[in-house]
mmCIF file of C-alpha atoms and ligand atoms in Angstrom:
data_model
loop_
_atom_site.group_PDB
_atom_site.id
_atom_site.type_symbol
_atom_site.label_atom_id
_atom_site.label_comp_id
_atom_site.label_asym_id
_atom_site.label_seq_id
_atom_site.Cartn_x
_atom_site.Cartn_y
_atom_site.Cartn_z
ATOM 1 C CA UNK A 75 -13.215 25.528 -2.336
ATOM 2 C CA UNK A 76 -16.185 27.691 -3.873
ATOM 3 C CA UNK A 77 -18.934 25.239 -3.247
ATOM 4 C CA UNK A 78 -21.407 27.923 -5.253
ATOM 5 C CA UNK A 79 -18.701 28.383 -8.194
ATOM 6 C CA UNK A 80 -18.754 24.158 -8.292
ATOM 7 C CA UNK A 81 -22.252 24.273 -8.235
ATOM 8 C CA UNK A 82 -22.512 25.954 -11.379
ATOM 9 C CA UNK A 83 -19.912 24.349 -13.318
ATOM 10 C CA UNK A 84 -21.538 20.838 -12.674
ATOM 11 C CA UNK A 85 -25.363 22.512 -13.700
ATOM 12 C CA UNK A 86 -24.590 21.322 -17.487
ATOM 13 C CA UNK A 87 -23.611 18.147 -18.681
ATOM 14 C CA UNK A 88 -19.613 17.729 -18.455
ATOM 15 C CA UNK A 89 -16.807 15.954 -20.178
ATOM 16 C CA UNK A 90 -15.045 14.929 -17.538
ATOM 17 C CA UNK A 91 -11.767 12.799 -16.169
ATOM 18 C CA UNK A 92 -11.215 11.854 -12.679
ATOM 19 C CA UNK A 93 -7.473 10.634 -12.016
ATOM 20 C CA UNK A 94 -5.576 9.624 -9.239
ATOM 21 C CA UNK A 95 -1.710 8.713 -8.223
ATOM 22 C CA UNK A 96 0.495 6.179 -9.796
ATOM 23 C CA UNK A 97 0.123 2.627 -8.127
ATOM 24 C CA UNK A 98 -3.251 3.298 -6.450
ATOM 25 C CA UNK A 99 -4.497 2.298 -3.607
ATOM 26 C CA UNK A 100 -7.951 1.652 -1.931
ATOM 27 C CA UNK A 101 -8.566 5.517 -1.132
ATOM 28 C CA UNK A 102 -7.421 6.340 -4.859
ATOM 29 C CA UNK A 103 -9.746 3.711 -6.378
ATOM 30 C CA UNK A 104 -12.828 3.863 -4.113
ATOM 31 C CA UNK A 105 -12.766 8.118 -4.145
ATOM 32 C CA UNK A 106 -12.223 8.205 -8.051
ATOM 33 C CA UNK A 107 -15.025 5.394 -8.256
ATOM 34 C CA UNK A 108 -17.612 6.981 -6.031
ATOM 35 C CA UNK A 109 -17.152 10.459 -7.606
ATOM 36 C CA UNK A 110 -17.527 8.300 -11.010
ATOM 37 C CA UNK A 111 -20.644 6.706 -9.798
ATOM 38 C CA UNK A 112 -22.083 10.581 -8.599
ATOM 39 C CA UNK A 113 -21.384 12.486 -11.606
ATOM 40 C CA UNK A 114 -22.732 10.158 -14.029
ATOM 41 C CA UNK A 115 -26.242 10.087 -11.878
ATOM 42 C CA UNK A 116 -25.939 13.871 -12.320
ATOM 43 C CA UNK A 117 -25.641 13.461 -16.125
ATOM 44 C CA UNK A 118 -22.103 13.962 -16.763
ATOM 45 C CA UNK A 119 -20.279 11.822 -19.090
ATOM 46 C CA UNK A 120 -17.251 10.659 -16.704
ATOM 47 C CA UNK A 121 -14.186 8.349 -17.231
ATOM 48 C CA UNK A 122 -11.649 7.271 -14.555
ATOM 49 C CA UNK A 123 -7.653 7.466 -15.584
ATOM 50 C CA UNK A 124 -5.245 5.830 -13.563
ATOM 51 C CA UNK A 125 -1.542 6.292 -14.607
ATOM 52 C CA UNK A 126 -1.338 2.155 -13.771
ATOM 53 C CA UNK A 127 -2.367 -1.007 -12.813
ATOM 54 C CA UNK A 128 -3.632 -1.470 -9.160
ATOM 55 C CA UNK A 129 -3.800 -4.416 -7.147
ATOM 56 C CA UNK A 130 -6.490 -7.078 -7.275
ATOM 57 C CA UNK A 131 -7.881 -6.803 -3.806
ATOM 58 C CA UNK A 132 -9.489 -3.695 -5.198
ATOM 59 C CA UNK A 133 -10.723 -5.483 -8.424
ATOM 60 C CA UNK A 134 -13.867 -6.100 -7.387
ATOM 61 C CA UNK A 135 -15.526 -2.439 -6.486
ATOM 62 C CA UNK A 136 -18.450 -1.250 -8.256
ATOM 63 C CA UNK A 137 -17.295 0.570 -11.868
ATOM 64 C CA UNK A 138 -14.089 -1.047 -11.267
ATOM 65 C CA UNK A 139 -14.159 -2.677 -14.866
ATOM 66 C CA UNK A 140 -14.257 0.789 -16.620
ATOM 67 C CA UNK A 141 -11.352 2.421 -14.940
ATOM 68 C CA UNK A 142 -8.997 3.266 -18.235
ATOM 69 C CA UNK A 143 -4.798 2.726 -17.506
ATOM 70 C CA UNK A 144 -3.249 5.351 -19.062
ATOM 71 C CA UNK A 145 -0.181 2.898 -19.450
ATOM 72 C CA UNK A 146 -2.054 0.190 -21.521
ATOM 73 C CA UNK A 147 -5.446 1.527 -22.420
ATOM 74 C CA UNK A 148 -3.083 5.065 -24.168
ATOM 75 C CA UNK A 149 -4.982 5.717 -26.827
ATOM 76 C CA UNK A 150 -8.528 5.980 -24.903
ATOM 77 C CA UNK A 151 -7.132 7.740 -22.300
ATOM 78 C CA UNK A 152 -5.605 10.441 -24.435
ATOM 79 C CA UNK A 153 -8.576 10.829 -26.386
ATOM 80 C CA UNK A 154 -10.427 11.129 -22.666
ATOM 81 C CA UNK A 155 -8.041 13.857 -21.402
ATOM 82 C CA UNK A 156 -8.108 15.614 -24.729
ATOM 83 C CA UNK A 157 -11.964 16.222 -24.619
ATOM 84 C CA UNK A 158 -12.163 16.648 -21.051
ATOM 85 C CA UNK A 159 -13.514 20.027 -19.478
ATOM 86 C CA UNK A 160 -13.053 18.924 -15.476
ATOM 87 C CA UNK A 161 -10.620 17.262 -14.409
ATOM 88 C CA UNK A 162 -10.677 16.096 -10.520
ATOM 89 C CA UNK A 163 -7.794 14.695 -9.455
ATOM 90 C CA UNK A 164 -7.886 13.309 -6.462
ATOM 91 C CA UNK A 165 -5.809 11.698 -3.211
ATOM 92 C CA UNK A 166 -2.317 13.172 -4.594
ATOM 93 C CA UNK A 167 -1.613 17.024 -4.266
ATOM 94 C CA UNK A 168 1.073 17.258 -7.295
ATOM 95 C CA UNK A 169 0.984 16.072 -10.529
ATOM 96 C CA UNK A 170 4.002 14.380 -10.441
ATOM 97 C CA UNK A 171 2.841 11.479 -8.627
ATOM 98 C CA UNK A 172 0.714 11.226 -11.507
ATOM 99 C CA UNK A 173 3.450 8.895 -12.953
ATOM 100 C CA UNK A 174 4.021 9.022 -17.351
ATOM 101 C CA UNK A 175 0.723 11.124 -16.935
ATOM 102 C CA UNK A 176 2.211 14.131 -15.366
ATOM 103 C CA UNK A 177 3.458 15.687 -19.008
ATOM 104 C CA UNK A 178 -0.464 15.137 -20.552
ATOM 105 C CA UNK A 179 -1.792 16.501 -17.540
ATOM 106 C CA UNK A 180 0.357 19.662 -17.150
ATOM 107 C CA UNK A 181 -0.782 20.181 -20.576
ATOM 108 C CA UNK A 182 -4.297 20.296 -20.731
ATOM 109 C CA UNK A 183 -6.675 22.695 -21.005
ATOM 110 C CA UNK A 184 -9.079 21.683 -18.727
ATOM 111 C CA UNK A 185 -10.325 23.193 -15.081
ATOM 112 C CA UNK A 186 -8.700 21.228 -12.369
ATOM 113 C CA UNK A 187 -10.370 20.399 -8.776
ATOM 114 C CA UNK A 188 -8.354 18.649 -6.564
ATOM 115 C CA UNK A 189 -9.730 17.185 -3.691
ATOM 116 C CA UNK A 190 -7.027 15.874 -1.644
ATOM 117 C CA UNK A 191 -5.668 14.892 2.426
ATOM 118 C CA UNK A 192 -1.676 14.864 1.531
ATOM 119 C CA UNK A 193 0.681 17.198 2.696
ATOM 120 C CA UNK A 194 1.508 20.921 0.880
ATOM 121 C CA UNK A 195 -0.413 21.087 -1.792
ATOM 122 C CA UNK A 196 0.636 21.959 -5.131
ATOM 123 C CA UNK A 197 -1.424 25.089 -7.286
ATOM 124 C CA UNK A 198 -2.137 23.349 -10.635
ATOM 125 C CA UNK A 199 -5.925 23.195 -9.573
ATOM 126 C CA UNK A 200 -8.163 25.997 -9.855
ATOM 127 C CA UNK A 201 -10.592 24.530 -6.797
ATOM 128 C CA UNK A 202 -8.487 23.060 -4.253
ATOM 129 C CA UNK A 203 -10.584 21.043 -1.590
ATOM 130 C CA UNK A 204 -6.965 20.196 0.799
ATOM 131 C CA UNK A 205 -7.381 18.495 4.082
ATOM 132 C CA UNK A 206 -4.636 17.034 5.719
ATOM 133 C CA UNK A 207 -6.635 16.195 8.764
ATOM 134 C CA UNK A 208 -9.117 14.270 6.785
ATOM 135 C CA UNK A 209 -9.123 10.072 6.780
ATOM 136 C CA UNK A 210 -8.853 9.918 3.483
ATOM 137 C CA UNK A 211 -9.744 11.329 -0.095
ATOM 138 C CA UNK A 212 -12.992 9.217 0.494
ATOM 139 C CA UNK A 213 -14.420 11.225 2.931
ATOM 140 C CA UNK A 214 -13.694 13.712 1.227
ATOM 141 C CA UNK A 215 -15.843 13.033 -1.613
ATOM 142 C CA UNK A 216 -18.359 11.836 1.198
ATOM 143 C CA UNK A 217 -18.210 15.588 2.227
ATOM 144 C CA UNK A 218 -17.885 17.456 -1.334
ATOM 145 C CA UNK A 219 -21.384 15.321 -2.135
ATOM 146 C CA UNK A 220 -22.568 16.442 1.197
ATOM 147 C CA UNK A 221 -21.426 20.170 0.093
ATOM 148 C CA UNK A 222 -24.022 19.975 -2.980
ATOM 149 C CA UNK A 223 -26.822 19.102 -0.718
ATOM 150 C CA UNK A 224 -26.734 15.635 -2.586
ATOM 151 C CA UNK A 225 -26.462 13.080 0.280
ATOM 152 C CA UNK A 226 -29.655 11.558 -0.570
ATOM 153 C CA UNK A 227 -28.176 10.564 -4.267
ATOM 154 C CA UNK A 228 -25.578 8.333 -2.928
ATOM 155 C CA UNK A 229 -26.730 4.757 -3.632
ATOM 156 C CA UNK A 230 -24.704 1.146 -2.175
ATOM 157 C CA UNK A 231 -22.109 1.662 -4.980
ATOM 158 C CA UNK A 232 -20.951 4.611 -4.041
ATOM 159 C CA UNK A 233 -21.258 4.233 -0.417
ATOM 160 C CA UNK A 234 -19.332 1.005 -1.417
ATOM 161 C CA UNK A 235 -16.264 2.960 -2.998
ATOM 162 C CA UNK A 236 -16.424 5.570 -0.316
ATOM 163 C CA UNK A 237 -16.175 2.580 2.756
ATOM 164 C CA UNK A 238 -13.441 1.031 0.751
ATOM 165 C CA UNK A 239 -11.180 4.343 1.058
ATOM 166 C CA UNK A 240 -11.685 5.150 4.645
ATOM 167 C CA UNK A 241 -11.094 1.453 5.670
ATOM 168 C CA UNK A 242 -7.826 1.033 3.699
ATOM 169 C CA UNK A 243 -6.344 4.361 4.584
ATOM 170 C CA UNK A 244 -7.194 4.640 8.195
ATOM 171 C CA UNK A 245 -6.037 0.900 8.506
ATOM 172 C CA UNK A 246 -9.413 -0.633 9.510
ATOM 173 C CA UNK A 247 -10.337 2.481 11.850
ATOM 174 C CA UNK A 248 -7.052 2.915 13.791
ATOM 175 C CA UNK A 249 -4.997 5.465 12.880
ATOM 176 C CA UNK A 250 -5.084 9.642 14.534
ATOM 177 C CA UNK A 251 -7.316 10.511 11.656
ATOM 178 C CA UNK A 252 -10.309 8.207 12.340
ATOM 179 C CA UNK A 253 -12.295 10.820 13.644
ATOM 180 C CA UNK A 254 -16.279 10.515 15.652
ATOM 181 C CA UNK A 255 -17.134 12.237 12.265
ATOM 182 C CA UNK A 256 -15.212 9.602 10.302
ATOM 183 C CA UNK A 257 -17.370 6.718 12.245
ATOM 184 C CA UNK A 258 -20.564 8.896 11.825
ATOM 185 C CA UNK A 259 -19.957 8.965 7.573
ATOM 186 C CA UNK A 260 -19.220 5.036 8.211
ATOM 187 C CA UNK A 261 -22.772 4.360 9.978
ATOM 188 C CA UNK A 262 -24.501 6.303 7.571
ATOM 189 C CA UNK A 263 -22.611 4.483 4.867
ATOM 190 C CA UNK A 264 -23.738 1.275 6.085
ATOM 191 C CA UNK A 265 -27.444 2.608 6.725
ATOM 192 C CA UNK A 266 -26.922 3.756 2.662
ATOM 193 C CA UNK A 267 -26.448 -0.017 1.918
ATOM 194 C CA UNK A 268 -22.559 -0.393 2.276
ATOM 195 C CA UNK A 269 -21.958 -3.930 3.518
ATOM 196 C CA UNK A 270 -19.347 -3.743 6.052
ATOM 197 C CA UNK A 271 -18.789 -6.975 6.533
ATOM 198 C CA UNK A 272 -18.495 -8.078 2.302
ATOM 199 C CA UNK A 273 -16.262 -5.408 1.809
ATOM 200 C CA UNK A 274 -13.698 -6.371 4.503
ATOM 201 C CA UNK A 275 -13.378 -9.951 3.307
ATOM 202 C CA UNK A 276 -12.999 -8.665 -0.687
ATOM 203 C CA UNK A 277 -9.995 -6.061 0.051
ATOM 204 C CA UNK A 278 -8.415 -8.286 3.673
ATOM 205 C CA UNK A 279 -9.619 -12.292 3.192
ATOM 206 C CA UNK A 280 -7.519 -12.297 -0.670
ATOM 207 C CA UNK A 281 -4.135 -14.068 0.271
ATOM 208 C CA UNK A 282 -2.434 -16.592 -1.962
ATOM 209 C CA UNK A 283 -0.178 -18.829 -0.356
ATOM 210 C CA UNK A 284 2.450 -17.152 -2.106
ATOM 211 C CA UNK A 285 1.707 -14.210 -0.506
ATOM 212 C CA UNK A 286 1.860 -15.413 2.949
ATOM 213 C CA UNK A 287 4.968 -17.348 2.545
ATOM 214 C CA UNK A 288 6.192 -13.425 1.010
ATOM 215 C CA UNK A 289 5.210 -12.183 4.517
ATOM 216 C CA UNK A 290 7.566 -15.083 5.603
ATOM 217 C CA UNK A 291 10.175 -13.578 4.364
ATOM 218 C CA UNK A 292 9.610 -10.398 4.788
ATOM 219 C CA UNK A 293 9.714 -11.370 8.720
ATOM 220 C CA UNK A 294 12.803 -12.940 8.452
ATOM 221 C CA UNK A 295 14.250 -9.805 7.212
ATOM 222 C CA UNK A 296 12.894 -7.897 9.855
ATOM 223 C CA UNK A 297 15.608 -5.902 11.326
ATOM 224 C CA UNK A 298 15.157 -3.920 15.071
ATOM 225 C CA UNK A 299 17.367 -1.030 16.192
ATOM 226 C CA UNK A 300 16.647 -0.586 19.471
ATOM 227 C CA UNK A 301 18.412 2.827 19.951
ATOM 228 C CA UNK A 302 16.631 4.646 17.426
ATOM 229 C CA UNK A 303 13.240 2.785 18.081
ATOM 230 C CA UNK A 304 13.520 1.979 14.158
ATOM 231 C CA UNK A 305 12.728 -1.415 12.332
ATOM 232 C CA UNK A 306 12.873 -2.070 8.946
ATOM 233 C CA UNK A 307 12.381 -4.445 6.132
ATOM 234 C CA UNK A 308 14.314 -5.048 3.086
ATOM 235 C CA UNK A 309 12.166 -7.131 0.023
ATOM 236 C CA UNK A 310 14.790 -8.184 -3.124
ATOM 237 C CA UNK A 311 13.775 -8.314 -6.645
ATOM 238 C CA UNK A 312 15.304 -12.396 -6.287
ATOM 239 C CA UNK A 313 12.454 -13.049 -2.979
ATOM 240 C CA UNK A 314 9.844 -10.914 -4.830
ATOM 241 C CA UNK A 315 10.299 -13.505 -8.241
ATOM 242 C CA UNK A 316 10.874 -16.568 -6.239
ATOM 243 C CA UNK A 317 7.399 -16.059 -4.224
ATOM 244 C CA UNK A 318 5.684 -14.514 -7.868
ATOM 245 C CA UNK A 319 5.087 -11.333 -6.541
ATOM 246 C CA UNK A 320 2.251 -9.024 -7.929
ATOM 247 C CA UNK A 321 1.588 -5.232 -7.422
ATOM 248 C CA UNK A 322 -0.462 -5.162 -3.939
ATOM 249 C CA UNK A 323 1.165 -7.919 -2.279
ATOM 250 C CA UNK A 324 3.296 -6.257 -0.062
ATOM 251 C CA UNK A 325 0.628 -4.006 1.427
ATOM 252 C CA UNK A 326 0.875 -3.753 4.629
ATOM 253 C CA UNK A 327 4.135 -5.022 5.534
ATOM 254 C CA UNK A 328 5.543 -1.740 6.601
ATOM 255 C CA UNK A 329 3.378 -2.546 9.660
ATOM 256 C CA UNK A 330 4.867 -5.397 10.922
ATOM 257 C CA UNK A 331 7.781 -3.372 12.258
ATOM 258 C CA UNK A 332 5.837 -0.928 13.982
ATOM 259 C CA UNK A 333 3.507 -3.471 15.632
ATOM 260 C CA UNK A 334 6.902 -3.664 18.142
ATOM 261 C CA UNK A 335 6.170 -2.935 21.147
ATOM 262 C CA UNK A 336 8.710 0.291 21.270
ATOM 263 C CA UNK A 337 9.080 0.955 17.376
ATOM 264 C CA UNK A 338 8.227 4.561 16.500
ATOM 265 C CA UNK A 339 9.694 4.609 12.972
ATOM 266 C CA UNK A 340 9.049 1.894 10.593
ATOM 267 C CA UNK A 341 10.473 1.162 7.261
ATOM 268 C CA UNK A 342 10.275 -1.055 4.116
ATOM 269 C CA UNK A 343 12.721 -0.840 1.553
ATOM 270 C CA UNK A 344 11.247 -2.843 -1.837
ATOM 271 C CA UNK A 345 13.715 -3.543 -4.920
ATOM 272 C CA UNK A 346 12.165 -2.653 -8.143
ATOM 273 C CA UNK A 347 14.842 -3.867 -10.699
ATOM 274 C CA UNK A 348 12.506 -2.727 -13.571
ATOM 275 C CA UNK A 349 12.050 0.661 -12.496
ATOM 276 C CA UNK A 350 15.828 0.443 -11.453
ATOM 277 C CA UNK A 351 14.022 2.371 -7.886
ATOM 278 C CA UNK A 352 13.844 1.137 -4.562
ATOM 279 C CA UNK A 353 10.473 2.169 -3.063
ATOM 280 C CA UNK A 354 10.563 3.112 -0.035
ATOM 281 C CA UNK A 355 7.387 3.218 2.495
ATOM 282 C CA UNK A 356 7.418 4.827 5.974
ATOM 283 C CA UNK A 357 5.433 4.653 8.750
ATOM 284 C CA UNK A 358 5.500 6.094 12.380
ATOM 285 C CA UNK A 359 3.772 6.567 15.616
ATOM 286 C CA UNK A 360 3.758 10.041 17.570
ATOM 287 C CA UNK A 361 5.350 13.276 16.953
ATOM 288 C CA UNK A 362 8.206 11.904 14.217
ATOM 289 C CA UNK A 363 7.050 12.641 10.482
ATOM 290 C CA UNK A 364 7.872 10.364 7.927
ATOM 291 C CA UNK A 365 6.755 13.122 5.691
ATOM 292 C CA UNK A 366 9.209 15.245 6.550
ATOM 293 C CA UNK A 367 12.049 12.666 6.660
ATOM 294 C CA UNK A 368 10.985 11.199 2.951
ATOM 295 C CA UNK A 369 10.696 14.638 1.626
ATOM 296 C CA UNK A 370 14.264 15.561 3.542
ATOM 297 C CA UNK A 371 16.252 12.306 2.231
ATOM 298 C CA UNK A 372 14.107 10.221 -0.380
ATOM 299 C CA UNK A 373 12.436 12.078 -2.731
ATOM 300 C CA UNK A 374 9.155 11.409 -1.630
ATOM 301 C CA UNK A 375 6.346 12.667 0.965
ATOM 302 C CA UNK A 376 2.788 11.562 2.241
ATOM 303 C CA UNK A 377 0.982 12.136 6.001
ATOM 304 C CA UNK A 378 2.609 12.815 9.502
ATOM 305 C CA UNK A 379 2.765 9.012 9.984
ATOM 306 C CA UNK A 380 2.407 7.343 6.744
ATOM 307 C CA UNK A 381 4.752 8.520 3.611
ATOM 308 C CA UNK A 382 6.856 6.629 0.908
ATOM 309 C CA UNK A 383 9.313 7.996 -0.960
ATOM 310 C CA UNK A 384 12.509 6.216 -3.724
ATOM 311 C CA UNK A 385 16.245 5.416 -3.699
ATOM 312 C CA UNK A 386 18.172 5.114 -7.050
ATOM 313 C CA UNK A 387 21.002 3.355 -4.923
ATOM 314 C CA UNK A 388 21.015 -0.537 -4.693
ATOM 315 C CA UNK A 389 19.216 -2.158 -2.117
ATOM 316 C CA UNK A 390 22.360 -2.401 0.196
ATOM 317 C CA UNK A 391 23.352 0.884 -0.405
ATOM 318 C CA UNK A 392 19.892 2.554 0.378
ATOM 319 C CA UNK A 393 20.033 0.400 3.358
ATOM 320 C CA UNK A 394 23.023 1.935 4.339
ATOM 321 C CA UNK A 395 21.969 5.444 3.467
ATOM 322 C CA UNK A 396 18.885 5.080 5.703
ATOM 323 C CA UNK A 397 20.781 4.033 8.892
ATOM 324 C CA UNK A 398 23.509 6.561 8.203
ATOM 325 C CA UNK A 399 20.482 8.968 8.734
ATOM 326 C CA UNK A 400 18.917 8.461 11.874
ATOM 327 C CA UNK A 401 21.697 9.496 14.391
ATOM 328 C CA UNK A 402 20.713 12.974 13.111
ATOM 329 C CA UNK A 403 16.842 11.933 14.468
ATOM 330 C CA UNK A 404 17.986 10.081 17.383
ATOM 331 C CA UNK A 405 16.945 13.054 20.020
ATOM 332 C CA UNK A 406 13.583 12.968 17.935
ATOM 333 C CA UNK A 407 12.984 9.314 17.868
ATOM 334 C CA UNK A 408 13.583 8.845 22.118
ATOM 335 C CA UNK A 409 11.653 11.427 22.817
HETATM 336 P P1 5GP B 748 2.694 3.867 0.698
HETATM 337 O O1 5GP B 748 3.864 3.721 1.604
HETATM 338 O O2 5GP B 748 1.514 3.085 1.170
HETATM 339 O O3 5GP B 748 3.042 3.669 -0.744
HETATM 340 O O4 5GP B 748 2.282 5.396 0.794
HETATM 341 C C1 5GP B 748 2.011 6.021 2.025
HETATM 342 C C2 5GP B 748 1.503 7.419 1.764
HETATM 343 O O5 5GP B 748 2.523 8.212 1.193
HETATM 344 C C3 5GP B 748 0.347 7.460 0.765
HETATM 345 O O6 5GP B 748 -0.573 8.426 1.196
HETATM 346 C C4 5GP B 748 0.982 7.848 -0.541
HETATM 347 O O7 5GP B 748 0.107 8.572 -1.342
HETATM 348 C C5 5GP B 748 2.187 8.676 -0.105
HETATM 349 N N1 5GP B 748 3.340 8.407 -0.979
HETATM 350 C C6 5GP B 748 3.867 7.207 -1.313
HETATM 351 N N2 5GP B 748 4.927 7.335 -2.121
HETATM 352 C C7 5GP B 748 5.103 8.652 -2.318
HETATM 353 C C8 5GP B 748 6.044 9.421 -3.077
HETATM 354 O O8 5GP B 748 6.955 8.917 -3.734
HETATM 355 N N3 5GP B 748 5.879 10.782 -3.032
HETATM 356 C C9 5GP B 748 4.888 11.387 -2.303
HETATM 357 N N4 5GP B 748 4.813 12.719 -2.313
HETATM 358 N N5 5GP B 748 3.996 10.680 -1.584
HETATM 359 C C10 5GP B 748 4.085 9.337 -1.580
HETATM 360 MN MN1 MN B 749 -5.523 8.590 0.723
#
């Protein structure tokens, strides 16, 4: 990305959108806030789009309130995307995982920077800032601020949003990509007034008991096969209603099955009778992407280890589908 070319563009006063994917997550939410926070100090006037709704464990992050859902606040978000000169769109590398936005966005006139750690890239953005070896689109905007010599403007709130991302996304500091960098941007973070500990009981200490007795049952329906080092989950629309599911509670599930001592491949398959979709989200340890294999059979994409993709079948029958797959991978997955 041309750092100096930025540089000037964000000299005057913009009108400007940041947007992220459909059903966002804590990266998509705390980058989008954080670059909201920054470019408003600078001057700008800046408005957050999401296609949708996200869950409630993120409804508590600084700026949170003024995010605008281009599914039920339309009319403002038109009129936002209509006058904006920048748009950043960031944590999603093509605009159709921009959801019922993808039409509006392919259509406007303004200069797009992506700033993004996902798999190939799409062109639509005139600055690209693509990582795929990043954490998360957090850091990311950690390092674009860093880039403009403005480290010293980030306050708490945005070294609030900017913890959120890199926590959620690297699954508390686990994963490949949690780098000594990554920890480095985390302690200065925290020495920027990021409270560690506040932020990990908002997003992890937010079960109902609904929600546990959801993880019951998605248990139950663990299923292990042992010769492809695979287990996987299946969530009906029926189990979702009886335990009154809502968007965000079945984060995280996916990583019961790979928490098996053996697993490599890990899979959730969740019924979305409204959507008539079954989402699908993969994870995996080691050399086997779930990027690939999402991309290759479900219409979808992501990281190396972490991608979720759709079925149009019924739940039985993408079920089916998926374990009809893997003797194709089964050299792959014992390796
Ligand atoms: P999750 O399984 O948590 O929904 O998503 C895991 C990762 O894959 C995230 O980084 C997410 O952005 C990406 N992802 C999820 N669903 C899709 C999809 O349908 N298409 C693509 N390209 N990426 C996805
Ligand atoms: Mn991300």
């Amino acid at each position: 990305m041309n750092i100096k070319e930025i540089k000037e563009l964000l000299s005057a006063p913009r009108q400007i959108v940041i947007t992220t994917h459909k059903n966002p997550d804590g990266d998509a939410i705390g980058s989008s806030l954080a670059l909201y926070h920054y470019l408003v100090a600078l001057g700008h006037d800046a408005v957050v789009v999401t296609p949708n709704e996200y869950p409630d464990f993120l409804k508590w992050i600084p700026g949170e309130d003024l995010v605008l859902k281009y599914n039920t606040d339309h009319k403002n978000a038109i009129a936002a995307i209509d006058k904006a000169e920048l748009i950043f769109t960031l944590d999603f590398n093509h605009l159709s995982r921009s959801g019922d936005m993808e039409d509006k966005l392919n259509k406007a006139n303004a200069t797009f920077i992506m700033i993004d750690h996902h798999q190939q890239p799409d062109d639509y953005a005139k600055y690209t800032y693509s990582d795929v070896g990043m954490s998360s689109t957090c850091q990311m905007v950690y390092h674009f601020i860093e880039q403009l010599n403005h480290l010293q403007k980030v306050t708490p709130q945005i070294a609030t949003c900017i913890y959120v991302g890199i926590m959620t996304d690297t699954g508390s500091f686990r994963f490949r990509s949690t780098t000594s960098k990554t920890h480095q941007v985390l302690a200065h973070l925290i020495d920027l007034g990021a409270d560690n500990t506040k932020i990990h009981e908002n997003v992890y200490d937010t079960n109902t008991l609904s929600r546990l007795q959801l993880k019951g049952v998605a248990l139950n329906n663990l299923k292990v096969l042992p010769e492809y080092h695979t287990a996987y989950i299946t969530m009906s629309q029926k189990e979702l209603d009886h335990y009154k599911f809502k968007k965000g509670d079945t984060e995280g599930f996916v990583n019961i099955g790979l928490s098996i001592q053996g697993i490599k491949f890990a899979a959730i398959f969740i019924e979305n009778k409204k959507e008539k979709i079954i989402k699908i989200s993969l994870r995996s340890k080691g050399d086997f992407s779930v990027n690939e294999f999402s991309r290759n059979h479900f219409e979808g994409g992501g990281h190396h280890n972490a991608a979720g993709g759709r079925s149009n079948l019924s739940l039985p029958d993408t079920v089916d589908k998926f374990i009809s797959i893997l003797p194709s991978y089964k050299k792959l997955l014992n390796q």
